[in-house]
Amino acid sequence: MIRTENLTKNYGKDRGVFNLNLDVPKGKIYGFIGPNGAGKTTTIKMLCGLIKPDSGKAFVGDVQVTPYNISRIKKKIGYMPDIFGVYEQMSVWEYLDFYGAAFKIPVKQRKKRIEEVLALTESSHMIDYQVTSLSRGMRQRIGLAKTLIHDPEILILDEPAGGLDPNARIEMRQTISRLKNLGKTILLSSHILPELSSVCDLVGIIFKGKLLVQGTVKEISASLQEKIIINVTVDSDVNEAKGILERIDCVENVKILEKNLLQFTFTGAREQIKSVLRILIENKVVVRWFYEEEIDLEDVFLNITRRA
Amino acid sequence: MLKNPIFKKEFSLISRSIQNNIIICSYLIFLSITIVALWPSEGVLSLASAAGKQIFSIFFSINLTLILLMVPAFSASSITYEKENNTFSSLFVTLLSPFEIMSGKLFASIICLLLVVLFSTPIAAICSLTGGISNLLLFKILFVLFLSAFSYAMVGLAASAVCERTSTAVVLNYAIIASFAGGSWLPSALLSNLLQHFQWLFHLIRSFSPYDVIFYLLYPEAYSLTSRVMTTNFFNPFTVFTCFSIFLSIVSFMIFERCIFRPSAKTKAGVNEQYTDFKKLVKRKLSWPFYLIDPLKRKKNISSFSNPVFVVELRSRIFGNPKFIIRTISAIFILSLIIMTLVALQYGNMVRPESVRLAAIVFQLGVIALIAPGLSSGLITDEIASGTFVMLRMTPLSPITVVLGKLKATFFYAMIFLISSFFVLFAMAFLEQQNLFPETSILSGMWWSETISRAKNAEWWSEFWNTYRRIFLWVILLLLSALTFLSTGLFCSAFSRKTSTATATAYVITAIICVLSFAPLILRNKLSHELSMKILSLNPVASALQITNSTFSDYPGLWIKNIYTLVTLVIFFTLISTFRTWLLFRKQE
């Protein structure tokens, strides 16, 4: 649904975006992660036609982003910038009505559509509030409602949870999940990593303008892991279990983390992990939990950017 | 002062700004052209003592006008710009003392204006070659220029501290300059016969204007003929002006100091309450006239035939701040009534009704010239600064829809203000011959039946047209002038980065159209008749005067040419603004 081919915008000295190849399938949420200044907003603006790329191509819903196609692009996408202004002395209803009229939504449908987008973003109670008096979290929700007003297929959200408190962030995640269920394709950028891991189907990590890796969080984690970390909780003697583990090949760095919790690093092939469990059981160790420690997005990110 | 970081930052920013440098260069070029135009082309210079004074008076009047037009651009945005960009609070929490912040802002904007005056001194010195002006006199006039720039820059800073938005601060600064520098003669002209015991007070108020002081310094004899108060060594326009300027500066400084750290009106609590708290809602609904334009009542969708930009401007800018509209309309309404009454009382028995007509026309055009450029000069710059422009770009609205919607909304806005001077038009209509209608009361049925029977006659209509022709033409001229000044503001807004620069440029163009285009009257010997006609045809005041009492009989058909010129200007400015907006819409970084 969103695709780029060697998209490049060079601002000089490692600043900009270089040979970016993005691929966001239909109906998926794509999280675009990167530190500040990595090139996220530049990429998003190029997808919206606000920045002219130096080279490469960008496609939104199979339409190439060029000045000639911009009116088609505008209909297909809903863009929410990281910082956006509102008109003074206007109520939320009037604000949404304006954008509805600007997107040429017929009057008969517009009233219903305003109610729908407000309900979708859980902002129906704000209908008579003045837009300038809204808090940051409320304003983000109204911004999202405005982005949805013309029912676009694709949503491009630049830092939608930026500056929000934990509650507002959770609400924003829930809203985004609801939008996914409606069949929208969503590209969202963020530098707050945990907020994306739970909501995104796919993740792309950008650093110094280069897309370092993209895929699901699990795929990326797996591809990065050279060593497998296993946690074991036992109901028998923990020191005896530690001794048994230390004698097994491919097991290193055995540590007692808590009273009954052990952790070790397995350097063998992933398929051989089950043999470790079998040896423990054969040696009459009572194993309550045996699981692989998952690497979180933050670790993935740090790992990748350190390598880069 | 040189160690003050605010001063250093502000001064370097102003000095680096390309637009400011263009403004200063244009100012110097304009002054040089003025000198070339005024310089005697024949005769002996030693004989030109009187001519020298004339050159001086015109040169310094133009110089003063340009400086007064530039003052708000430098000073009135100094605090509002920080507020609009949310940088003021960061400044406030630094270790800089409030006085350092104030003095830094103050001197950075004032020093630039003083440098502008200083830059013009070599050009002023050239005038001395014509003779007739002593060094002391030259020094005194330059002092008047310096003091005017200083005191009105202080007023601009005070306006900047009081207002939340740059455009409001700039317009307020211009209004104060127009009142003191341009309108100080009004009490003397309107009240001197009625309140003869207060002649000294009117004389005092007249001296607040730097133009009056320059006139006094260059032509003291002529000045004493126009003033009925004896001047002394101490009590003369020069000393009065100096004292007034110092007083104005002190008052402005006090307002500045008091308001600069006042909490922003935007952060006041209770903005939501007026919509959610029941008591406040009821109170709001019951307070006249806000219930008429309460946003809660506005739940009608923008129709498919309406321009959404027009409606959003109407809802946000115009009806969004009803207090401002009501106050301004009331002020204009009261002012127009007072002026018309005073003109009638003062001159009604002495001169023809022409004086009342002239006062009415100048007043109405003055109101339009003062309000219209300020209304439209933030139309594009404000959108860009507030971050709504990028969202407007992402809608399918075309640039022409945006430009026309904005122009239409501001025209509507300007018309609201013009309605307040409706009684002026009524007075003008009243002064026309009144034999068209029966003398009975308009409320009686007789009046209506008699009028209808007269209207069936074709001759009555031709007489009606002859009688009210002037009124119709004035109205057309007013509407066209409003459109011209609004499109000028829009044009400046489309090409400027900051609203303050756009506003100042729009007022400069308005001043060129309304005041400087009278130049052919002074340069009669220098310009050909055709060129004079072309320059004068820019001026709506000139054509209004021709329509009123056939002034400018040397230029037949001037008013028709003026109407064509104004229409051309409106189309030109609108098309160029649309093209620029189109470029901004398509602009890819």
mmCIF file of C-alpha atoms in Angstrom, chain B residues 19 373 376-381 403 407 483-497 501-503 505-506 509 569-581 584:
data_model
loop_
_atom_site.group_PDB
_atom_site.id
_atom_site.type_symbol
_atom_site.label_atom_id
_atom_site.label_comp_id
_atom_site.label_asym_id
_atom_site.label_seq_id
_atom_site.Cartn_x
_atom_site.Cartn_y
_atom_site.Cartn_z
ATOM 1 C CA GLN B 19 13.550 42.116 4.392
ATOM 2 C CA PRO B 373 -4.624 46.530 5.422
ATOM 3 C CA SER B 376 -5.761 41.098 5.589
ATOM 4 C CA SER B 377 -2.021 41.337 6.226
ATOM 5 C CA GLY B 378 -1.935 38.182 8.364
ATOM 6 C CA LEU B 379 -4.085 35.992 6.140
ATOM 7 C CA ILE B 380 -1.255 33.804 4.814
ATOM 8 C CA THR B 381 1.550 34.528 7.294
ATOM 9 C CA VAL B 403 -7.396 33.341 -1.658
ATOM 10 C CA LEU B 407 -10.516 38.043 0.611
ATOM 11 C CA LEU B 483 -11.081 45.866 -1.743
ATOM 12 C CA THR B 484 -7.860 47.508 -2.924
ATOM 13 C CA PHE B 485 -6.443 47.874 0.591
ATOM 14 C CA LEU B 486 -7.526 44.358 1.521
ATOM 15 C CA SER B 487 -5.943 42.842 -1.571
ATOM 16 C CA THR B 488 -2.805 44.889 -0.823
ATOM 17 C CA GLY B 489 -2.653 43.291 2.642
ATOM 18 C CA LEU B 490 -3.217 39.849 1.155
ATOM 19 C CA PHE B 491 -0.496 40.434 -1.420
ATOM 20 C CA CYS B 492 1.987 41.510 1.289
ATOM 21 C CA SER B 493 0.981 38.551 3.457
ATOM 22 C CA ALA B 494 1.606 36.103 0.619
ATOM 23 C CA PHE B 495 5.136 37.404 0.097
ATOM 24 C CA SER B 496 6.245 38.098 3.679
ATOM 25 C CA ARG B 497 7.579 35.752 6.300
ATOM 26 C CA THR B 501 6.527 42.997 7.943
ATOM 27 C CA ALA B 502 3.425 42.260 5.873
ATOM 28 C CA THR B 503 1.352 44.745 7.868
ATOM 29 C CA THR B 505 4.432 46.963 3.916
ATOM 30 C CA ALA B 506 0.666 46.994 3.377
ATOM 31 C CA ILE B 509 1.484 50.835 -0.043
ATOM 32 C CA LEU B 569 -5.023 46.968 -8.676
ATOM 33 C CA VAL B 570 -7.513 44.590 -7.028
ATOM 34 C CA ILE B 571 -7.252 42.115 -9.914
ATOM 35 C CA PHE B 572 -3.465 42.437 -10.027
ATOM 36 C CA PHE B 573 -2.931 41.943 -6.285
ATOM 37 C CA THR B 574 -5.434 39.069 -6.133
ATOM 38 C CA LEU B 575 -3.928 37.260 -9.119
ATOM 39 C CA ILE B 576 -0.378 37.666 -7.838
ATOM 40 C CA SER B 577 -1.467 36.506 -4.354
ATOM 41 C CA THR B 578 -3.167 33.477 -5.911
ATOM 42 C CA PHE B 579 -0.075 32.653 -7.911
ATOM 43 C CA ARG B 580 2.097 32.966 -4.816
ATOM 44 C CA THR B 581 -0.313 30.784 -2.807
ATOM 45 C CA LEU B 584 3.350 27.823 -1.587
#
